[in-house]
């Protein structure tokens, strides 16, 4: 006798990383491939099986169509943070980079502002994805399609572009940005090229100034 949907889904869940978001749509595709059936023909059964697994305490429901593994620790059951789980869906897809942190939370992470933002700001190819009401994440459209090669460049350029929109209180913001670009081993010519192609002239000039002269400081 072959495996049941529940058994196949249990195996699928076990294969996921501890804090990864488990999407129903991915589970449906996995089961469809295992049973060599069309995804539409197994979707209803998979939804029911996922519901049973949740009731049994094997997984937790984060939002509609999104679950996470039950993680046992010495201090009890640990449930990953909803915001971080949602961000992972916006940052990586099938092993590829599709987004990056930006905005006020991005400036804070770079050390340009001390203000701790209430939300996490993400620029993602999935900018049309609906954000659940209880998730403190804001999604924006990136200036160009994000990939593994350009994500760090865009992140630095967004920071340069956003400096006038936030209360930058670092003593030497230009030095911080230049150091970040150096630590990420970003190519100066490529950074300037992307600034010229996808950002305003003001951002382009600031980028050149920061990279080549380091004289730009915010008021």
Short mmCIF file of C-alpha atoms in Angstrom, two decimals:
data_model
loop_
_atom_site.label_atom_id
_atom_site.label_comp_id
_atom_site.label_asym_id
_atom_site.label_seq_id
_atom_site.Cartn_x
_atom_site.Cartn_y
_atom_site.Cartn_z
CA UNK A 1 0.00 0.00 0.00
CA UNK A 2 1.39 3.40 -0.97
CA UNK A 3 1.84 6.47 1.20
CA UNK A 4 -1.05 8.70 2.11
CA UNK A 5 -1.12 12.44 1.37
CA UNK A 6 -0.54 13.08 5.06
CA UNK A 7 2.57 10.88 5.11
CA UNK A 8 3.98 12.54 1.99
CA UNK A 9 3.30 15.99 3.45
CA UNK A 10 4.97 15.00 6.71
CA UNK A 11 8.08 14.09 4.75
CA UNK A 12 7.88 17.36 2.82
CA UNK A 13 7.64 19.32 6.08
CA UNK A 14 10.58 17.47 7.61
CA UNK A 15 12.70 18.45 4.62
CA UNK A 16 12.10 22.17 5.21
CA UNK A 17 14.49 24.36 7.20
CA UNK A 18 13.57 25.02 10.83
CA UNK A 19 12.40 28.63 10.30
CA UNK A 20 11.29 28.42 6.67
CA UNK A 21 7.78 29.40 5.62
CA UNK A 22 5.89 26.32 4.42
CA UNK A 23 3.53 27.37 1.65
CA UNK A 24 0.44 25.37 0.76
CA UNK A 25 1.10 26.02 -2.94
CA UNK A 26 4.54 24.40 -2.60
CA UNK A 27 3.06 21.47 -0.68
CA UNK A 28 0.47 20.96 -3.43
CA UNK A 29 3.18 20.89 -6.09
CA UNK A 30 5.26 18.45 -4.05
CA UNK A 31 2.35 16.04 -3.57
CA UNK A 32 1.31 16.34 -7.22
CA UNK A 33 4.81 15.34 -8.35
CA UNK A 34 4.97 12.47 -5.86
CA UNK A 35 1.69 11.00 -7.05
CA UNK A 36 2.20 12.06 -10.67
CA UNK A 37 -1.05 13.97 -10.73
CA UNK A 38 -2.17 17.43 -11.78
CA UNK A 39 -1.84 20.02 -9.00
CA UNK A 40 -5.49 20.98 -9.36
CA UNK A 41 -6.54 17.41 -8.60
CA UNK A 42 -4.71 17.22 -5.28
CA UNK A 43 -5.16 20.76 -3.95
CA UNK A 44 -8.32 20.10 -1.94
CA UNK A 45 -6.90 16.92 -0.36
CA UNK A 46 -3.62 18.68 0.49
CA UNK A 47 -5.49 21.54 2.17
CA UNK A 48 -7.38 19.05 4.31
CA UNK A 49 -4.20 17.13 5.18
CA UNK A 50 -2.39 20.36 6.13
CA UNK A 51 -5.33 21.26 8.37
CA UNK A 52 -5.09 17.88 10.10
CA UNK A 53 -1.34 18.27 10.58
CA UNK A 54 -1.98 21.65 12.19
CA UNK A 55 -4.62 20.21 14.54
CA UNK A 56 -2.21 17.43 15.47
CA UNK A 57 0.37 20.07 16.42
CA UNK A 58 2.89 19.15 13.75
CA UNK A 59 2.82 22.61 12.15
CA UNK A 60 1.59 26.10 13.00
CA UNK A 61 -0.55 28.27 10.74
CA UNK A 62 1.01 31.71 10.28
CA UNK A 63 -1.52 33.12 7.83
CA UNK A 64 -3.69 31.82 5.00
CA UNK A 65 -1.67 29.27 3.04
CA UNK A 66 1.45 29.80 5.17
CA UNK A 67 2.67 27.44 7.89
CA UNK A 68 5.87 26.77 9.82
CA UNK A 69 7.37 23.74 11.53
CA UNK A 70 6.83 22.94 15.19
CA UNK A 71 10.25 23.53 16.74
CA UNK A 72 10.89 21.81 20.07
CA UNK A 73 13.46 23.46 22.38
CA UNK A 74 14.59 22.98 25.96
CA UNK A 75 12.24 25.83 26.88
CA UNK A 76 9.20 24.53 25.05
CA UNK A 77 7.78 24.98 21.56
CA UNK A 78 9.26 27.81 19.51
CA UNK A 79 7.27 29.58 16.81
CA UNK A 80 9.28 31.69 14.31
CA UNK A 81 8.50 35.40 14.07
CA UNK A 82 5.73 36.14 11.55
CA UNK A 83 7.45 39.22 10.17
CA UNK A 84 10.73 37.40 9.53
CA UNK A 85 8.93 34.45 7.94
CA UNK A 86 7.07 36.77 5.57
CA UNK A 87 10.30 38.62 4.73
CA UNK A 88 11.99 35.38 3.72
CA UNK A 89 9.29 34.88 1.08
CA UNK A 90 10.10 38.33 -0.31
CA UNK A 91 13.88 37.93 -0.23
CA UNK A 92 14.48 34.45 -1.64
CA UNK A 93 12.59 32.25 -4.09
CA UNK A 94 13.77 28.79 -5.12
CA UNK A 95 17.29 29.65 -3.98
CA UNK A 96 17.42 32.93 -5.92
CA UNK A 97 17.56 36.46 -4.51
CA UNK A 98 14.37 38.40 -5.31
CA UNK A 99 14.50 41.22 -2.76
CA UNK A 100 16.50 43.17 -0.20
CA UNK A 101 15.90 45.26 2.91
CA UNK A 102 15.51 48.96 2.24
CA UNK A 103 13.86 52.12 3.62
CA UNK A 104 14.14 53.10 7.28
CA UNK A 105 14.89 49.58 8.50
CA UNK A 106 17.61 49.29 5.87
CA UNK A 107 19.15 52.60 6.98
CA UNK A 108 19.01 51.42 10.59
CA UNK A 109 20.72 48.14 9.73
CA UNK A 110 23.51 50.03 7.97
CA UNK A 111 23.99 52.21 11.04
CA UNK A 112 22.87 55.45 9.40
CA UNK A 113 19.91 56.06 11.70
CA UNK A 114 19.48 55.12 15.36
CA UNK A 115 15.68 55.15 15.14
CA UNK A 116 14.29 51.63 15.36
CA UNK A 117 11.47 51.36 12.79
CA UNK A 118 8.17 49.69 13.58
CA UNK A 119 8.15 47.92 10.23
CA UNK A 120 10.63 46.03 8.09
CA UNK A 121 10.87 47.54 4.61
CA UNK A 122 11.57 45.23 1.68
CA UNK A 123 12.07 45.96 -2.01
CA UNK A 124 11.06 42.80 -3.86
CA UNK A 125 10.12 41.40 -7.23
CA UNK A 126 7.02 40.19 -5.38
CA UNK A 127 5.98 43.74 -4.48
CA UNK A 128 2.38 42.96 -5.42
CA UNK A 129 2.15 40.27 -2.74
CA UNK A 130 -0.52 41.05 -0.16
CA UNK A 131 0.83 41.65 3.34
CA UNK A 132 -1.33 40.19 6.16
CA UNK A 133 -2.69 42.82 8.54
CA UNK A 134 -0.81 41.42 11.52
CA UNK A 135 2.56 41.39 9.75
CA UNK A 136 4.74 44.49 10.21
CA UNK A 137 6.34 44.45 6.77
CA UNK A 138 6.02 47.03 4.00
CA UNK A 139 6.84 46.04 0.43
CA UNK A 140 7.94 48.39 -2.35
CA UNK A 141 8.70 47.96 -6.02
CA UNK A 142 12.46 47.83 -6.69
CA UNK A 143 13.95 50.17 -9.33
CA UNK A 144 14.77 47.12 -11.46
CA UNK A 145 14.22 43.35 -11.22
CA UNK A 146 16.29 42.06 -8.29
CA UNK A 147 18.73 39.18 -8.72
CA UNK A 148 21.81 37.69 -7.04
CA UNK A 149 24.15 40.02 -8.91
CA UNK A 150 22.50 43.40 -8.28
CA UNK A 151 20.76 43.12 -4.89
CA UNK A 152 23.63 44.55 -2.81
CA UNK A 153 24.22 47.33 -5.31
CA UNK A 154 20.56 48.33 -5.18
CA UNK A 155 20.55 48.17 -1.40
CA UNK A 156 23.42 50.68 -1.15
CA UNK A 157 21.90 52.92 -3.83
CA UNK A 158 18.53 52.88 -2.07
CA UNK A 159 20.28 53.97 1.13
CA UNK A 160 21.96 56.86 -0.68
CA UNK A 161 18.64 57.77 -2.29
CA UNK A 162 16.71 57.61 1.02
CA UNK A 163 19.09 59.69 3.13
CA UNK A 164 16.99 62.84 2.76
CA UNK A 165 13.82 60.97 3.74
CA UNK A 166 14.97 59.92 7.20
CA UNK A 167 16.58 61.44 10.27
CA UNK A 168 20.12 60.29 9.52
CA UNK A 169 22.04 60.85 12.75
CA UNK A 170 25.28 58.96 12.10
CA UNK A 171 28.33 61.19 12.48
CA UNK A 172 29.81 60.28 9.11
CA UNK A 173 27.14 58.70 6.85
CA UNK A 174 29.26 58.93 3.70
CA UNK A 175 32.08 57.03 5.36
CA UNK A 176 29.66 54.34 6.54
CA UNK A 177 28.25 53.86 3.04
CA UNK A 178 31.67 53.82 1.42
CA UNK A 179 32.89 51.24 3.94
CA UNK A 180 29.78 49.11 3.37
CA UNK A 181 30.38 49.15 -0.40
CA UNK A 182 34.01 48.15 0.15
CA UNK A 183 33.12 45.33 2.56
CA UNK A 184 30.60 43.99 0.05
CA UNK A 185 33.30 44.18 -2.64
CA UNK A 186 31.02 46.21 -4.91
CA UNK A 187 32.45 47.33 -8.22
CA UNK A 188 32.57 51.13 -8.33
CA UNK A 189 31.88 51.36 -12.06
CA UNK A 190 28.86 49.06 -11.79
CA UNK A 191 27.48 50.98 -8.81
CA UNK A 192 27.75 54.27 -10.71
CA UNK A 193 26.26 52.66 -13.85
CA UNK A 194 23.22 51.40 -11.92
CA UNK A 195 22.82 54.77 -10.22
CA UNK A 196 22.82 56.53 -13.58
CA UNK A 197 20.40 54.05 -15.16
CA UNK A 198 17.83 53.57 -12.38
CA UNK A 199 18.05 56.52 -9.98
CA UNK A 200 17.82 60.31 -10.06
CA UNK A 201 20.67 62.61 -11.04
CA UNK A 202 20.86 63.72 -7.41
CA UNK A 203 21.44 60.15 -6.25
CA UNK A 204 23.98 59.61 -9.03
CA UNK A 205 25.99 62.68 -8.00
CA UNK A 206 25.91 61.62 -4.34
CA UNK A 207 27.02 58.12 -5.27
CA UNK A 208 30.00 59.45 -7.22
CA UNK A 209 30.86 61.85 -4.40
CA UNK A 210 30.69 59.11 -1.74
CA UNK A 211 32.66 56.56 -3.71
CA UNK A 212 35.28 58.80 -5.27
CA UNK A 213 35.60 61.67 -2.84
CA UNK A 214 33.71 60.84 0.34
CA UNK A 215 32.76 64.49 0.89
CA UNK A 216 28.99 64.14 1.03
CA UNK A 217 27.44 64.54 4.47
CA UNK A 218 23.80 65.04 5.39
CA UNK A 219 22.76 68.06 7.32
#
